[in-house]
Short mmCIF file of C-alpha atoms and ligand atoms in Angstrom, two decimals:
data_model
loop_
_atom_site.label_atom_id
_atom_site.label_comp_id
_atom_site.label_asym_id
_atom_site.label_seq_id
_atom_site.Cartn_x
_atom_site.Cartn_y
_atom_site.Cartn_z
CA UNK A 1 13.40 -49.51 -13.47
CA UNK A 2 15.65 -51.93 -11.63
CA UNK A 3 18.33 -51.25 -14.16
CA UNK A 4 17.96 -47.56 -13.59
CA UNK A 5 18.20 -47.95 -9.85
CA UNK A 6 21.29 -50.08 -10.29
CA UNK A 7 22.81 -47.44 -12.53
CA UNK A 8 21.89 -44.84 -10.02
CA UNK A 9 23.39 -46.73 -7.12
CA UNK A 10 26.60 -47.36 -9.03
CA UNK A 11 26.92 -43.85 -10.28
CA UNK A 12 25.18 -41.92 -7.60
CA UNK A 13 28.02 -39.50 -7.19
CA UNK A 14 27.98 -38.73 -10.88
CA UNK A 15 24.18 -38.36 -10.85
CA UNK A 16 24.34 -36.15 -7.82
CA UNK A 17 26.92 -33.94 -9.45
CA UNK A 18 24.91 -33.68 -12.64
CA UNK A 19 21.79 -32.87 -10.68
CA UNK A 20 23.59 -30.26 -8.63
CA UNK A 21 25.06 -28.67 -11.69
CA UNK A 22 21.67 -28.49 -13.35
CA UNK A 23 20.12 -26.99 -10.26
CA UNK A 24 22.82 -24.53 -9.44
CA UNK A 25 23.21 -23.03 -12.89
CA UNK A 26 19.46 -22.54 -12.98
CA UNK A 27 19.07 -21.07 -9.54
CA UNK A 28 22.00 -18.68 -9.63
CA UNK A 29 20.46 -17.07 -12.66
CA UNK A 30 17.10 -16.91 -10.95
CA UNK A 31 18.58 -15.58 -7.74
CA UNK A 32 20.45 -12.87 -9.54
CA UNK A 33 17.27 -11.81 -11.25
CA UNK A 34 14.97 -11.94 -8.23
CA UNK A 35 12.51 -9.09 -8.03
CA UNK A 36 14.86 -6.72 -6.32
CA UNK A 37 14.37 -3.23 -5.00
CA UNK A 38 17.06 -0.82 -3.97
CA UNK A 39 16.43 1.26 -0.89
CA UNK A 40 16.77 4.97 -1.56
CA UNK A 41 15.51 6.44 1.66
CA UNK A 42 18.18 7.04 4.27
CA UNK A 43 16.90 4.15 6.32
CA UNK A 44 13.76 2.07 6.57
CA UNK A 45 12.75 -0.12 9.50
CA UNK A 46 12.35 -3.84 8.96
CA UNK A 47 9.65 -5.48 11.06
CA UNK A 48 8.80 -9.05 11.89
CA UNK A 49 5.29 -8.69 10.45
CA UNK A 50 3.39 -6.55 7.94
CA UNK A 51 2.64 -3.48 10.05
CA UNK A 52 3.87 -0.79 12.38
CA UNK A 53 2.56 -2.79 15.33
CA UNK A 54 5.14 -5.53 14.78
CA UNK A 55 8.54 -5.46 16.45
CA UNK A 56 11.39 -3.78 14.69
CA UNK A 57 14.08 -6.28 13.71
CA UNK A 58 16.52 -3.83 12.18
CA UNK A 59 16.94 -1.34 9.43
CA UNK A 60 17.90 -1.30 5.82
CA UNK A 61 19.90 1.58 4.46
CA UNK A 62 20.23 3.52 1.31
CA UNK A 63 21.67 1.32 -1.43
CA UNK A 64 20.66 -1.99 0.16
CA UNK A 65 19.18 -4.48 -2.26
CA UNK A 66 16.17 -6.50 -1.21
CA UNK A 67 14.24 -9.29 -2.89
CA UNK A 68 10.47 -9.00 -2.64
CA UNK A 69 8.80 -12.25 -1.67
CA UNK A 70 5.23 -11.24 -0.99
CA UNK A 71 2.96 -8.30 -0.33
CA UNK A 72 0.38 -7.87 2.39
CA UNK A 73 -1.57 -4.78 3.32
CA UNK A 74 0.92 -2.61 1.36
CA UNK A 75 3.88 -4.09 3.19
CA UNK A 76 6.54 -6.05 1.33
CA UNK A 77 7.99 -9.23 2.68
CA UNK A 78 11.64 -9.06 1.78
CA UNK A 79 14.66 -11.25 1.94
CA UNK A 80 17.63 -9.43 3.43
CA UNK A 81 21.27 -10.28 3.26
CA UNK A 82 22.01 -13.33 5.37
CA UNK A 83 18.68 -14.79 4.23
CA UNK A 84 16.75 -13.10 6.99
CA UNK A 85 13.14 -12.35 6.15
CA UNK A 86 11.26 -9.28 7.32
CA UNK A 87 8.65 -6.72 6.30
CA UNK A 88 8.96 -3.11 5.17
CA UNK A 89 6.36 -0.46 4.33
CA UNK A 90 6.12 -0.52 0.53
CA UNK A 91 5.39 3.19 0.26
CA UNK A 92 8.77 4.00 1.73
CA UNK A 93 10.67 2.30 -1.04
CA UNK A 94 8.48 3.56 -3.85
CA UNK A 95 11.20 5.85 -5.13
CA UNK A 96 13.37 2.93 -5.93
CA UNK A 97 14.29 1.06 -9.04
CA UNK A 98 12.21 -2.04 -9.16
CA UNK A 99 14.39 -4.08 -11.45
CA UNK A 100 11.56 -6.17 -12.77
CA UNK A 101 13.02 -5.61 -16.20
CA UNK A 102 15.56 -8.27 -15.41
CA UNK A 103 13.09 -10.89 -14.30
CA UNK A 104 13.52 -14.18 -16.02
CA UNK A 105 10.75 -15.79 -18.01
CA UNK A 106 9.86 -19.44 -17.55
CA UNK A 107 7.57 -21.77 -19.45
CA UNK A 108 5.13 -24.04 -17.66
CA UNK A 109 5.91 -27.66 -18.55
CA UNK A 110 3.02 -29.44 -16.88
CA UNK A 111 -0.71 -29.10 -17.66
CA UNK A 112 -2.73 -27.25 -15.03
CA UNK A 113 0.21 -26.40 -12.83
CA UNK A 114 -0.97 -25.36 -9.40
CA UNK A 115 0.05 -21.98 -8.02
CA UNK A 116 0.34 -21.92 -4.24
CA UNK A 117 0.33 -19.00 -1.87
CA UNK A 118 3.48 -20.18 -0.13
CA UNK A 119 6.32 -22.52 -1.02
CA UNK A 120 4.32 -25.34 0.48
CA UNK A 121 1.89 -27.73 -1.21
CA UNK A 122 -0.45 -27.56 1.76
CA UNK A 123 -0.81 -23.77 1.53
CA UNK A 124 -3.72 -22.05 -0.19
CA UNK A 125 -4.12 -22.57 -3.92
CA UNK A 126 -4.17 -19.30 -5.86
CA UNK A 127 -5.06 -20.97 -9.16
CA UNK A 128 -3.62 -23.00 -12.00
CA UNK A 129 -1.62 -22.19 -15.12
CA UNK A 130 -1.96 -23.93 -18.45
CA UNK A 131 0.88 -25.79 -20.04
CA UNK A 132 3.24 -23.76 -22.30
CA UNK A 133 2.25 -20.47 -20.74
CA UNK A 134 5.03 -18.02 -19.98
CA UNK A 135 5.49 -16.80 -16.43
CA UNK A 136 7.70 -14.18 -14.81
CA UNK A 137 10.07 -15.68 -12.28
CA UNK A 138 10.71 -13.55 -9.20
CA UNK A 139 12.74 -15.87 -7.07
CA UNK A 140 13.77 -19.48 -6.91
CA UNK A 141 14.63 -21.95 -4.24
CA UNK A 142 15.56 -25.54 -4.97
CA UNK A 143 12.11 -27.09 -5.01
CA UNK A 144 9.97 -24.01 -5.38
CA UNK A 145 9.88 -21.12 -7.79
CA UNK A 146 8.18 -17.83 -7.03
CA UNK A 147 6.36 -16.33 -9.98
CA UNK A 148 4.24 -13.31 -10.64
CA UNK A 149 0.63 -14.48 -10.73
CA UNK A 150 -2.31 -12.11 -11.28
CA UNK A 151 -0.31 -9.24 -9.90
CA UNK A 152 0.80 -11.01 -6.76
CA UNK A 153 3.46 -13.53 -5.89
CA UNK A 154 2.71 -17.24 -6.09
CA UNK A 155 4.76 -20.40 -5.87
CA UNK A 156 4.98 -23.39 -8.21
CA UNK A 157 7.10 -26.52 -8.06
CA UNK A 158 10.44 -25.75 -9.71
CA UNK A 159 10.43 -28.91 -11.77
CA UNK A 160 7.16 -27.85 -13.40
CA UNK A 161 8.89 -24.88 -14.98
CA UNK A 162 11.41 -24.64 -17.77
CA UNK A 163 13.75 -21.68 -17.73
CA UNK A 164 14.36 -19.57 -20.82
CA UNK A 165 16.95 -16.99 -21.75
CA UNK A 166 14.22 -14.41 -22.14
CA UNK A 167 13.66 -11.64 -19.62
CA UNK A 168 10.29 -10.07 -19.01
CA UNK A 169 11.30 -6.44 -19.19
CA UNK A 170 11.41 -4.22 -22.22
CA UNK A 171 14.89 -3.59 -23.55
CA UNK A 172 16.55 -0.76 -21.73
CA UNK A 173 18.07 0.77 -24.84
CA UNK A 174 15.30 3.36 -25.12
CA UNK A 175 15.59 4.27 -21.47
CA UNK A 176 17.33 7.58 -22.04
CA UNK A 177 14.61 9.92 -20.86
CA UNK A 178 16.24 13.05 -19.52
CA UNK A 179 14.27 15.95 -18.20
CA UNK A 180 11.03 15.43 -20.03
CA UNK A 181 8.07 16.90 -18.25
CA UNK A 182 6.03 13.83 -19.01
CA UNK A 183 7.25 10.70 -17.37
CA UNK A 184 6.70 7.41 -19.14
CA UNK A 185 5.36 4.29 -17.55
CA UNK A 186 6.55 1.15 -19.32
CA UNK A 187 4.79 -2.17 -18.88
CA UNK A 188 7.10 -5.04 -17.90
CA UNK A 189 4.65 -7.89 -17.43
CA UNK A 190 2.52 -9.77 -19.98
CA UNK A 191 -1.25 -9.16 -19.90
CA UNK A 192 -1.02 -6.03 -17.81
CA UNK A 193 -4.41 -4.53 -17.06
CA UNK A 194 -5.31 -0.87 -17.26
CA UNK A 195 -8.05 -0.48 -14.68
CA UNK A 196 -10.66 2.14 -14.02
CA UNK A 197 -9.77 2.25 -10.32
CA UNK A 198 -6.49 1.82 -8.41
CA UNK A 199 -7.54 -1.58 -7.18
CA UNK A 200 -7.12 -5.15 -8.36
CA UNK A 201 -10.88 -5.56 -8.54
CA UNK A 202 -11.31 -2.37 -10.60
CA UNK A 203 -12.93 -2.84 -14.00
CA UNK A 204 -10.45 -3.49 -16.79
CA UNK A 205 -10.24 -0.78 -19.45
CA UNK A 206 -7.79 -2.71 -21.59
CA UNK A 207 -5.11 -5.37 -21.46
CA UNK A 208 -1.68 -4.46 -22.80
CA UNK A 209 1.58 -6.16 -23.69
CA UNK A 210 5.10 -5.91 -22.39
CA UNK A 211 6.82 -2.76 -23.63
CA UNK A 212 3.60 -0.74 -23.87
CA UNK A 213 4.10 2.86 -22.76
CA UNK A 214 1.74 5.26 -21.06
CA UNK A 215 2.06 8.87 -19.97
CA UNK A 216 2.38 9.12 -16.21
CA UNK A 217 -0.28 11.34 -14.58
CA UNK A 218 -0.14 10.74 -10.84
CA UNK A 219 0.29 8.22 -8.14
CA UNK A 220 -2.35 6.64 -5.90
CA UNK A 221 -0.88 4.33 -3.30
CA UNK A 222 0.89 1.62 -5.25
CA UNK A 223 -0.91 2.44 -8.49
CA UNK A 224 -0.06 4.86 -11.24
CA UNK A 225 -2.70 6.88 -12.97
CA UNK A 226 -1.73 6.87 -16.64
CA UNK A 227 -2.95 8.06 -20.02
CA UNK A 228 -2.75 6.07 -23.22
CA UNK A 229 -2.01 7.65 -26.61
CA UNK A 230 -5.70 7.25 -27.52
CA UNK A 231 -6.63 9.44 -24.55
CA UNK A 232 -7.99 6.73 -22.30
CA UNK A 233 -7.07 7.12 -18.66
CA UNK A 234 -6.78 4.44 -16.01
CA UNK A 235 -4.57 2.86 -13.38
CA UNK A 236 -1.78 0.32 -13.62
CA UNK A 237 -0.17 -1.46 -10.68
CA UNK A 238 3.26 -0.04 -9.95
CA UNK A 239 4.75 -3.54 -9.59
CA UNK A 240 4.13 -4.47 -13.23
CA UNK A 241 5.74 -1.38 -14.76
CA UNK A 242 8.88 0.69 -14.64
CA UNK A 243 8.73 4.43 -14.57
CA UNK A 244 11.20 6.75 -16.20
CA UNK A 245 12.58 9.84 -14.57
CA UNK A 246 11.24 9.17 -11.08
CA UNK A 247 12.83 11.93 -9.10
CA UNK A 248 10.49 12.37 -6.19
CA UNK A 249 12.14 13.54 -3.01
CA UNK A 250 13.82 10.83 -1.03
CA UNK A 251 12.14 10.53 2.29
CA UNK A 252 13.96 9.98 5.48
CA UNK A 253 11.98 7.10 6.83
CA UNK A 254 13.41 6.32 10.22
CA UNK A 255 10.57 7.87 12.21
CA UNK A 256 7.70 5.64 13.22
CA UNK A 257 4.96 7.78 11.72
CA UNK A 258 6.38 7.18 8.26
CA UNK A 259 5.41 3.53 8.59
CA UNK A 260 1.89 4.29 9.81
CA UNK A 261 -1.29 3.76 7.83
CA UNK A 262 -3.78 6.46 8.77
CA UNK A 263 -7.41 6.59 7.71
CA UNK A 264 -9.00 10.03 7.44
CA UNK A 265 -12.77 9.99 7.42
CA UNK A 266 -14.41 13.19 6.16
CA UNK A 267 -17.86 13.03 7.78
CA UNK A 268 -21.06 12.93 5.70
CA UNK A 269 -21.02 13.35 1.89
CA UNK A 270 -23.34 12.96 -1.08
CA UNK A 271 -27.02 13.15 -0.06
CA UNK A 272 -25.97 13.57 3.54
CA UNK A 273 -24.87 17.20 3.81
CA UNK A 274 -24.32 17.16 7.55
CA UNK A 275 -24.93 20.34 9.51
CA UNK A 276 -25.66 23.66 7.83
CA UNK A 277 -23.97 26.94 8.66
CA UNK A 278 -25.76 30.27 8.96
CA UNK A 279 -24.39 31.01 5.48
CA UNK A 280 -26.03 27.93 3.94
CA UNK A 281 -22.75 26.08 3.51
CA UNK A 282 -22.50 22.46 4.53
CA UNK A 283 -20.48 20.35 6.91
CA UNK A 284 -19.75 17.67 4.27
CA UNK A 285 -17.72 20.12 2.16
CA UNK A 286 -15.69 21.37 5.10
CA UNK A 287 -14.89 17.88 6.37
CA UNK A 288 -13.54 16.93 2.94
CA UNK A 289 -11.46 20.09 2.57
CA UNK A 290 -10.00 19.59 6.04
CA UNK A 291 -9.23 15.93 5.37
CA UNK A 292 -7.36 16.88 2.21
CA UNK A 293 -5.32 19.50 4.06
CA UNK A 294 -4.45 17.02 6.80
CA UNK A 295 -3.55 14.36 4.23
CA UNK A 296 -1.13 16.70 2.53
CA UNK A 297 0.76 17.51 5.71
CA UNK A 298 0.69 13.94 6.98
CA UNK A 299 2.12 12.55 3.78
CA UNK A 300 5.16 14.78 4.18
CA UNK A 301 6.12 12.62 7.15
CA UNK A 302 6.09 9.58 4.88
CA UNK A 303 2.87 8.16 6.36
CA UNK A 304 0.40 6.32 4.18
CA UNK A 305 -2.94 8.13 4.25
CA UNK A 306 -6.18 6.54 3.09
CA UNK A 307 -9.44 8.50 2.86
CA UNK A 308 -12.88 6.95 3.31
CA UNK A 309 -14.08 9.29 0.57
CA UNK A 310 -12.20 11.72 -1.63
CA UNK A 311 -15.18 13.25 -3.44
CA UNK A 312 -18.73 14.31 -2.64
CA UNK A 313 -20.16 10.83 -2.38
CA UNK A 314 -22.11 9.10 0.34
CA UNK A 315 -20.55 6.32 2.34
CA UNK A 316 -22.21 4.27 5.05
CA UNK A 317 -20.86 4.43 8.58
CA UNK A 318 -20.32 0.68 8.36
CA UNK A 319 -18.12 1.02 5.27
CA UNK A 320 -16.06 3.71 6.96
CA UNK A 321 -15.38 1.63 10.06
CA UNK A 322 -14.78 -1.54 8.01
CA UNK A 323 -12.16 0.15 5.83
CA UNK A 324 -10.17 0.91 8.96
CA UNK A 325 -10.31 -2.70 10.09
CA UNK A 326 -9.68 -4.13 6.64
CA UNK A 327 -6.42 -2.27 6.07
CA UNK A 328 -5.39 -2.57 9.72
CA UNK A 329 -5.05 1.18 10.07
CA UNK A 330 -2.75 2.35 12.82
CA UNK A 331 -5.11 5.27 13.45
CA UNK A 332 -8.55 6.31 12.22
CA UNK A 333 -9.68 9.95 12.46
CA UNK A 334 -13.21 10.98 11.65
CA UNK A 335 -13.73 14.70 10.99
CA UNK A 336 -16.92 16.59 11.77
CA UNK A 337 -18.25 20.00 12.71
CA UNK A 338 -20.72 20.46 15.53
CA UNK A 339 -23.94 22.38 15.45
CA UNK A 340 -26.22 23.50 18.23
CA UNK A 341 -30.03 23.36 18.16
CA UNK A 342 -30.08 27.14 18.03
CA UNK A 343 -27.60 29.19 16.06
CA UNK A 344 -24.73 30.80 17.98
CA UNK A 345 -25.36 28.70 21.07
CA UNK A 346 -22.24 26.49 20.99
CA UNK A 347 -18.51 26.79 20.52
CA UNK A 348 -15.40 24.63 20.78
CA UNK A 349 -13.42 21.67 19.51
CA UNK A 350 -14.08 18.21 20.99
CA UNK A 351 -12.11 14.98 20.54
CA UNK A 352 -14.29 11.90 21.07
CA UNK A 353 -13.15 8.37 21.78
CA UNK A 354 -15.22 5.29 22.49
CA UNK A 355 -12.97 2.74 24.14
CA UNK A 356 -10.51 4.26 26.58
CA UNK A 357 -8.01 1.40 26.24
CA UNK A 358 -8.02 1.33 22.46
CA UNK A 359 -8.61 4.99 21.65
CA UNK A 360 -7.70 6.99 24.76
CA UNK A 361 -4.06 7.65 24.04
CA UNK A 362 -4.78 8.72 20.47
CA UNK A 363 -7.47 11.12 21.73
CA UNK A 364 -5.12 12.56 24.36
CA UNK A 365 -2.23 13.08 21.95
CA UNK A 366 -4.43 14.83 19.40
CA UNK A 367 -6.23 16.90 22.00
CA UNK A 368 -3.01 18.17 23.53
CA UNK A 369 -2.09 19.64 20.14
CA UNK A 370 -5.57 21.03 19.43
CA UNK A 371 -5.61 23.03 22.68
CA UNK A 372 -3.98 26.12 21.24
CA UNK A 373 -6.48 26.78 18.44
CA UNK A 374 -8.38 30.01 17.89
CA UNK A 375 -11.54 28.06 18.67
CA UNK A 376 -11.38 26.93 22.29
CA UNK A 377 -10.99 23.27 23.21
CA UNK A 378 -13.65 21.29 25.06
CA UNK A 379 -11.12 18.51 25.63
CA UNK A 380 -11.69 14.80 25.14
CA UNK A 381 -14.91 12.95 25.89
CA UNK A 382 -16.17 9.39 25.75
CA UNK A 383 -19.10 8.82 23.40
CA UNK A 384 -20.71 5.80 21.75
CA UNK A 385 -20.30 6.77 18.10
CA UNK A 386 -20.78 4.20 15.36
CA UNK A 387 -17.49 4.71 13.48
CA UNK A 388 -15.61 4.34 16.76
CA UNK A 389 -17.71 1.58 18.34
CA UNK A 390 -17.49 -0.70 15.29
CA UNK A 391 -13.86 0.06 14.56
CA UNK A 392 -11.24 -2.52 15.48
CA UNK A 393 -8.44 0.06 15.23
CA UNK A 394 -7.51 3.04 17.44
CA UNK A 395 -10.01 5.70 16.41
CA UNK A 396 -11.29 9.14 17.31
CA UNK A 397 -13.91 11.55 16.04
CA UNK A 398 -13.04 15.24 16.17
CA UNK A 399 -15.68 17.97 16.10
CA UNK A 400 -13.64 20.88 14.76
CA UNK A 401 -15.90 23.69 15.91
CA UNK A 402 -19.57 24.76 15.71
CA UNK A 403 -20.54 25.37 12.13
CA UNK A 404 -23.66 27.35 13.08
CA UNK A 405 -21.82 29.64 15.44
CA UNK A 406 -20.85 32.96 13.92
CA UNK A 407 -17.69 33.13 16.04
CA UNK A 408 -16.49 29.59 15.21
CA UNK A 409 -17.51 29.80 11.56
CA UNK A 410 -15.23 32.75 10.96
CA UNK A 411 -12.31 30.41 11.67
CA UNK A 412 -13.80 27.24 10.16
CA UNK A 413 -14.15 29.07 6.86
CA UNK A 414 -10.53 30.27 6.89
CA UNK A 415 -7.40 28.68 5.41
CA UNK A 416 -5.33 29.64 8.42
CA UNK A 417 -7.48 27.59 10.77
CA UNK A 418 -7.57 24.68 8.35
CA UNK A 419 -3.79 24.60 7.99
CA UNK A 420 -3.40 24.89 11.76
CA UNK A 421 -5.67 21.86 12.22
CA UNK A 422 -3.59 19.93 9.67
CA UNK A 423 -0.43 20.83 11.54
CA UNK A 424 -1.87 19.95 14.95
CA UNK A 425 -3.24 16.60 13.79
CA UNK A 426 0.11 15.75 12.19
CA UNK A 427 2.01 16.70 15.34
CA UNK A 428 -0.46 14.80 17.51
CA UNK A 429 0.06 11.67 15.42
CA UNK A 430 3.84 12.08 15.48
CA UNK A 431 3.61 12.08 19.26
CA UNK A 432 1.22 9.11 19.24
CA UNK A 433 3.54 6.96 17.13
CA UNK A 434 6.69 7.89 19.02
ZN1 LIG B 1 -21.13 15.55 11.42
#
């Protein structure tokens, strides 16, 4: 050891140069192959934290390249030019080329290598990786390497990983899809899971290898619904695949609403039918149809819309309010239809809030749009309703007319009224997020 130290002291410049060379050749490769996305919207705001509520620190523009460092609540933490770090709404850069196909593969050199949440040994431990296992490298700093771990980003000590010449993507030679009706989703990460639901806790249908292709069916948040050649259908995470022929419209994303996460809560569902009309139709079906119409119009602004239910299933009031808190919704809107004790005794649209400070402005902005409807407005009112009371986020409950009133029902049961509601709610939210 002494000898080594002596050698080191004598030749420290040489050692330093060798060390630097080793490090730099390694990290330039890794840097060049960081998990980059290219912005294709005209412009997207960059914020200091993962949400619309955080201050805007600038904008990225079409063609800008960003390295993804982490993901939280559907926001990407990105490294910008000049090594600044900020957050952008992931759904606004979805129509971009995620060049994961160029990610470098590393091999774990040390048994039970710890994966940390941040580039810091005192941060949370995400898990461990066995020796000799291959990992996808997303980014590298001198001491720390960011890898893809169970679908998210994790950090390991750089000297625990050996670089290889391999990349994790499939070869691009077959990527010549032209105008095929069916888009192909190609897996770029080892052990990719096809899940029954668009969620990391969804049951696994099957595990597939790099290069595996599926038919693209639809998109659900950051997940793709896909079909395998054997007919099985499931969801894969968009960050572990590349998609061919993505030509969805480029959104202009400079308005605030495009960065908003909005929860729509169609009242009732399943065993709970809600109020009944004079025609024996039920509130639960109308609330769902209206939520879907609103979702469609809202999404055209670029906003991310999450529904508390999208089918005829029951959902507790607690679950509805908790979803809003869990995903830090920027607005929560519960949809209902009123009914009076006796048929044809009530009429009107009411926007309820619970906490004036938290919900008042949202209620006012929506109500000012809903004033011009065919069904008259009863304005806003304070009421202690469960989904508002136990909701940490700005929230309102709108009664969209009396379902057991002949006069109101005529409108409630019409497409024109439904589309007008969708338009008014969208405009109200645009105003709210201004
Ligand atoms: Zn109701």
